[in-house]
Coordinates of C-alpha atoms and ligand atoms in Angstrom, one line a residue:
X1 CA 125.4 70.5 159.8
X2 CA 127.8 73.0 159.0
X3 CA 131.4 73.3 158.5
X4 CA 133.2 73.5 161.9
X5 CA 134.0 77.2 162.6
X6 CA 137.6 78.8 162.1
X7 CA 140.2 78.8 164.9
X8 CA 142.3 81.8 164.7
X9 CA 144.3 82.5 162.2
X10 CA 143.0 79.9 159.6
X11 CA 141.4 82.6 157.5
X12 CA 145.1 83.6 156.7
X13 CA 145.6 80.1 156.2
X14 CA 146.8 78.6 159.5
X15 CA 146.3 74.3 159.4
X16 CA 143.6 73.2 161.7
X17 CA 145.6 71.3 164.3
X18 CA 143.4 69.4 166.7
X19 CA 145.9 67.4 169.6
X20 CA 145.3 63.6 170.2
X21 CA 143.6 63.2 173.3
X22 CA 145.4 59.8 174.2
X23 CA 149.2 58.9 173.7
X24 CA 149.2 57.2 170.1
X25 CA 151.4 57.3 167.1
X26 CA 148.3 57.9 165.1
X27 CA 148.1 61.1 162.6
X28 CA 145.2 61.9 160.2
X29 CA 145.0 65.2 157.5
X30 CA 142.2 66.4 155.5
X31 CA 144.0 68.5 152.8
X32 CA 140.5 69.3 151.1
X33 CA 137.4 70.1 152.8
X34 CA 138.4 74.1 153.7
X35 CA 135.7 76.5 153.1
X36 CA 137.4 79.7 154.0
X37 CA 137.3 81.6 150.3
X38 CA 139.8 83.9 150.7
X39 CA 138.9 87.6 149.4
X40 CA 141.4 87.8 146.9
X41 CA 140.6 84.8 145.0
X42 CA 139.0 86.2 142.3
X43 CA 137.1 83.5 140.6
X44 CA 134.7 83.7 138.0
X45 CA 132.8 80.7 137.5
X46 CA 130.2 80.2 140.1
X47 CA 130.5 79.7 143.8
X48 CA 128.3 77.2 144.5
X49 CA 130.1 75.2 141.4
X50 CA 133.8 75.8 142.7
X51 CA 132.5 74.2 146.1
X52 CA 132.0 71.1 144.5
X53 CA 135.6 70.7 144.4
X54 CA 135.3 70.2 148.4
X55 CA 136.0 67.0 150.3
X56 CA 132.5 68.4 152.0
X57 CA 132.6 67.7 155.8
X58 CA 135.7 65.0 155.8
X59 CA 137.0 66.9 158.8
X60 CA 133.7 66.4 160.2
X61 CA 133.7 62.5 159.1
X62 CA 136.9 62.2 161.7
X63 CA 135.8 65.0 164.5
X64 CA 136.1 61.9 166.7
X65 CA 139.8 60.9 165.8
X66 CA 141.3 63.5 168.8
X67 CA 139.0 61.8 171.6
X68 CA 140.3 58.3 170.1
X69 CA 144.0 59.1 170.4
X70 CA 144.5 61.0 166.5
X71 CA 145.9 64.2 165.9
X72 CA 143.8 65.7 163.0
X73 CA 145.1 68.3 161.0
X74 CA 143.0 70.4 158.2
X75 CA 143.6 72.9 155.6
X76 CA 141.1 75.7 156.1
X77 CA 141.1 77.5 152.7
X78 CA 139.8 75.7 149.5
X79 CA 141.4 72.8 147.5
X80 CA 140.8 75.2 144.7
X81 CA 142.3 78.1 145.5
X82 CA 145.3 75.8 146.4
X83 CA 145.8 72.3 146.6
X84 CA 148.3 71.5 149.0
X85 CA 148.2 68.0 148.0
X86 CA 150.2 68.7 144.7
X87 CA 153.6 69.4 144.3
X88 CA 154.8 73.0 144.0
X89 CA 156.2 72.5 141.2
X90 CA 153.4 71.2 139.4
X91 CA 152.3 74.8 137.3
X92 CA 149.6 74.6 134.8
X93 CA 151.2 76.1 131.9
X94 CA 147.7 77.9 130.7
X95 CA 147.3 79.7 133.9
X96 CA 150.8 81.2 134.0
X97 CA 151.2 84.5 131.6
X98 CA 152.3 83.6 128.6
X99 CA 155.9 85.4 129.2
X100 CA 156.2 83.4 132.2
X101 CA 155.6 79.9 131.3
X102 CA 157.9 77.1 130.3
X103 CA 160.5 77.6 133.0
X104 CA 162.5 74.5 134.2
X105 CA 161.8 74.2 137.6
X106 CA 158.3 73.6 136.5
X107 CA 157.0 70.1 136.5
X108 CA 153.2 69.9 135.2
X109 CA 151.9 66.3 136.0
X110 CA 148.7 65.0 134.4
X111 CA 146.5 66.7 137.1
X112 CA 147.5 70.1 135.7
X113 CA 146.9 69.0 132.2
X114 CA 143.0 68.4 133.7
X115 CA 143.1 71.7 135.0
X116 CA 143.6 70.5 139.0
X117 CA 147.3 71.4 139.6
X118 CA 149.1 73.2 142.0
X119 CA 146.8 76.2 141.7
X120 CA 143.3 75.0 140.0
X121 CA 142.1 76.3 136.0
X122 CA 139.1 74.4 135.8
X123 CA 136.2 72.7 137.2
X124 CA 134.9 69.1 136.0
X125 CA 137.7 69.8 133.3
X126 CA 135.7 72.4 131.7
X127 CA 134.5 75.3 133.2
X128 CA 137.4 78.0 133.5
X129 CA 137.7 79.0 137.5
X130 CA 139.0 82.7 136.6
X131 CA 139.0 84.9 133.7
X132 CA 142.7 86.0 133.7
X133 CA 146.2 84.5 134.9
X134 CA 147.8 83.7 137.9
X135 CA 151.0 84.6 137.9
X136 CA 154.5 83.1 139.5
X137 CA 153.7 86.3 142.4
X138 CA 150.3 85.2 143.0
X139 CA 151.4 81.5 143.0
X140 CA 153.9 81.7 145.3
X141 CA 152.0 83.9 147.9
X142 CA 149.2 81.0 148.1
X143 CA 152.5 78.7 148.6
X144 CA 153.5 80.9 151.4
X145 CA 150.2 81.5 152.7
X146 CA 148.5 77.2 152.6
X147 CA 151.0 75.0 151.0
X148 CA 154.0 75.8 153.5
X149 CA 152.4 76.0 156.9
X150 CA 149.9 72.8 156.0
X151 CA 153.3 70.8 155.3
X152 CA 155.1 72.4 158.4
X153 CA 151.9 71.1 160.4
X154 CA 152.4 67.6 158.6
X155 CA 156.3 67.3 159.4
X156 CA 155.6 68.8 163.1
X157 CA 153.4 65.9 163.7
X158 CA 155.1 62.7 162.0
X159 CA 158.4 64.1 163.6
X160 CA 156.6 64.3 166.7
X161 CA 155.1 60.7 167.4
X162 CA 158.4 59.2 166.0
X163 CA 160.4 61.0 169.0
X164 CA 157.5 59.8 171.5
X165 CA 156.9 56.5 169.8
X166 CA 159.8 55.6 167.1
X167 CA 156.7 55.5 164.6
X168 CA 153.8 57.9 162.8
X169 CA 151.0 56.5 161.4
X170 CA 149.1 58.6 159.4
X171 CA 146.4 58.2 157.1
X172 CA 145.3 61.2 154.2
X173 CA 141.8 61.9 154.5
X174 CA 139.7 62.6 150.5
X175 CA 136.0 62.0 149.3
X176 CA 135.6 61.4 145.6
X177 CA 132.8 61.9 143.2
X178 CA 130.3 59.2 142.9
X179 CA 130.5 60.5 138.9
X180 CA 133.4 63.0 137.6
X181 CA 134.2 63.7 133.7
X182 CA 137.6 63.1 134.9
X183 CA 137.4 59.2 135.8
X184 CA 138.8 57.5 132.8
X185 CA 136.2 56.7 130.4
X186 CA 136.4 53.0 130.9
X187 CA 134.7 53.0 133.8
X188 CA 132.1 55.4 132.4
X189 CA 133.5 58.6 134.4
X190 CA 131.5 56.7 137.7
X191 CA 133.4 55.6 140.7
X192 CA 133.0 51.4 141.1
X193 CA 133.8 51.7 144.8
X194 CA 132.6 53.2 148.2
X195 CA 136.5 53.1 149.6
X196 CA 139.6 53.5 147.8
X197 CA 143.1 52.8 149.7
X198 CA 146.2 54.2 148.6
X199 CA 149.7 53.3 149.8
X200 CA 151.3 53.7 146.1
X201 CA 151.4 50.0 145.8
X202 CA 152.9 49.1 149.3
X203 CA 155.8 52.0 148.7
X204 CA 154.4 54.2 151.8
X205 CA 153.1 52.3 154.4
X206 CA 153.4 48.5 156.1
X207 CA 151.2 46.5 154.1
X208 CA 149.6 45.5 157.0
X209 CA 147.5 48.9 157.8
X210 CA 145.9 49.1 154.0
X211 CA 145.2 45.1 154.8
X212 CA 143.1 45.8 158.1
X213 CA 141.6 48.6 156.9
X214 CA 140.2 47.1 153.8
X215 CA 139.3 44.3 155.9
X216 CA 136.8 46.5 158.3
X217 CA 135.4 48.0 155.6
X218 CA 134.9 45.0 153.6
X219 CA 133.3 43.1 156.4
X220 CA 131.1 45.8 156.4
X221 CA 129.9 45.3 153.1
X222 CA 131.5 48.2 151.2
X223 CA 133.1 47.8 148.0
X224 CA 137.2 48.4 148.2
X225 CA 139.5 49.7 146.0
X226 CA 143.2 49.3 146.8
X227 CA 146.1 51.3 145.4
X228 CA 143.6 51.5 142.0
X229 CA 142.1 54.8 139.9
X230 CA 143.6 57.1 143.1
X231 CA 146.6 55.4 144.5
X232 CA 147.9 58.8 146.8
X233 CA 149.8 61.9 145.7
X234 CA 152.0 64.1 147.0
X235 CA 151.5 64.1 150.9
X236 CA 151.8 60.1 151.1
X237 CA 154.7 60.5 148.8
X238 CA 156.7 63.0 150.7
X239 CA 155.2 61.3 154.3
X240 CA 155.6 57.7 153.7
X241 CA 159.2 56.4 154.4
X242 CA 157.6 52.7 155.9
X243 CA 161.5 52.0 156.4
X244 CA 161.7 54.5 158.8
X245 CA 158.7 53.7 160.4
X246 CA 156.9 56.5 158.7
X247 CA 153.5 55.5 157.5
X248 CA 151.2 57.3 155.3
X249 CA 147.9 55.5 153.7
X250 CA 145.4 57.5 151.6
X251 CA 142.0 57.0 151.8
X252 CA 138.9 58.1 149.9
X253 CA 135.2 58.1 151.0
X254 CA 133.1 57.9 148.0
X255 CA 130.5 61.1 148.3
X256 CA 127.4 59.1 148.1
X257 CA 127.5 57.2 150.9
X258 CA 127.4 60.5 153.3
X259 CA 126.2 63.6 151.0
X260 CA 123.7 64.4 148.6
X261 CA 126.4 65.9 146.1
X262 CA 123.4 68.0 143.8
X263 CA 122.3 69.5 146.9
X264 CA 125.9 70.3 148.3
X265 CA 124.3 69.0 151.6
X266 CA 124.9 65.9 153.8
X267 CA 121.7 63.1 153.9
X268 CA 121.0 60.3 156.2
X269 CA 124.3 58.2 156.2
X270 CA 126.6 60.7 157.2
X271 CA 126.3 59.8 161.2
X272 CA 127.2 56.0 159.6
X273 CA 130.2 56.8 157.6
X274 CA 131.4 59.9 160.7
X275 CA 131.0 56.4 162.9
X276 CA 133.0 54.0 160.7
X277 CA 135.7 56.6 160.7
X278 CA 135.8 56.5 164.8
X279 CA 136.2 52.5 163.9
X280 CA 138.9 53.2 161.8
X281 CA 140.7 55.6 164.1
X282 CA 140.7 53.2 166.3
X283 CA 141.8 50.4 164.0
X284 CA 144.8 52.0 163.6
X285 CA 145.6 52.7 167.2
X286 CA 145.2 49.2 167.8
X287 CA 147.5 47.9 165.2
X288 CA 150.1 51.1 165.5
X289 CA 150.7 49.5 168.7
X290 CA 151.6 46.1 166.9
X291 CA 153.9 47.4 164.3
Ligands
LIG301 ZN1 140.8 65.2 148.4

């Protein structure tokens, strides 16, 4: 099982946009499993490593979502050569020059002190991704190049199924670590659930889609996290306006229960989870129509 292979135009960094097959209000994105290593990326710590940063095959776990009435959208190149789930002004300090750091549009958050802003440092918080800079040029191509089009893609589709349907329902697709050095030490850098659900505590979405969606997966005997340890960052933040009818829910599939994370490779339970995300989809098409 490989990754799907590249439309035109991804390897410059198009978004993946896959139509909705039926008439729904129903959106999904999965900002993080690109595989396209762009050649001017110039990393130095190992490949295989870096691809551990990969939400490995998410876009696979929803391939059904079109057929069940979703537009799926993904980011072809790497989290790690740019995350376009960060803001752009979040700059990691230690990769700019020093001559070009500290200016005050910048606005590091805690992800760029581990090393996973904007444009990534290092891996597992520890191993250094390059051995030089990247500078405000090099930054801002990779804005140009992922960051605007994926967003362009994002705001095409809300704006889209809010003309057609007066609401957008959209749900952020991750995978996590079963173990990362950068869970908080309390919880002894291991991941205590199998699903986490993130609406930034009810400010992004109707309480009532993170309710039935914890529900399914609950009844199904998973362990549930909601709006805890991951609670969404910046594309349910700039997506969810629940006043406006504009609903954005993050979710995050916990790598174990579909991959074999030493091996980089998927084992037995992917077909499961890929088929509890078809129940999803279509969990939210039923209750979009309720909302
Ligand atoms: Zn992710």
């Amino acid at each position: 099982l490989n990754p799907a292979p590249l439309p035109p135009g991804a390897a410059e960094g198009a978004p993946i946009v896959q139509r909705a097959q039926l008439d729904t209000p129903v959106l999904l994105d999965s900002p993080h499993s690109g595989t396209f290593y762009p050649a001017d990326f110039d990393h130095v710590c190992d490949r295989a490593l870096l691809r551990r940063a990969e939400d490995f095959l998410v876009d696979r776990l929803f391939e059904a979502g079109p057929a069940l009435g979703a537009t799926l959208i993904c980011a072809p190149l790497p989290r790690s050569y740019l995350d376009v789930n960060r803001a752009p002004s979040d700059l990691d300090p230690l990769l700019l020059p020093p001559h070009e750091r500290g200016a005050g549009a910048d606005s590091p958050s805690a992800k760029s002190e581990l090393g996973v802003g904007l444009v990534w440092r290092l891996l597992d918080g520890e191993v250094p991704i390059y051995a030089r800079h990247v500078d405000r040029a090099e930054t801002q191509a990779r804005i140009q190049r992922c960051w605007v089009p994926y967003h362009q893609a994002l705001d095409r589709a809300m704006d889209a199924a809010i003309a057609r349907h007066g609401k957008a329902v959209h749900v952020n697709c991750h995978s996590m670590p079963a173990a990362s050095r950068l869970y908080p030490a309390e919880l002894q850098h291991r991941m205590p659930y199998d699903f986490l659900l993130g609406d930034r505590d009810g400010s992004t979405a109707d309480a009532r889609i993170r309710e039935r969606l914890h529900m399914l997966l609950a009844d199904h005997g998973y362990r549930v996290g909601v709006n805890t340890i991951f609670k969404g960052v910046e594309i349910v933040r700039r997506l969810g306006r629940p006043q406006q009818q504009r609903h954005s829910l993050q979710l995050e599939i916990n790598r174990a229960l579909y991959m074999d994370e030493a091996l980089h490779q998927p084992h037995e339970g992917f077909g499961r989870i890929q088929a509890l995300m078809g129940q999803v989809v279509t969990e939210l098409v039923n209750l979009s129509a309720r909302l």
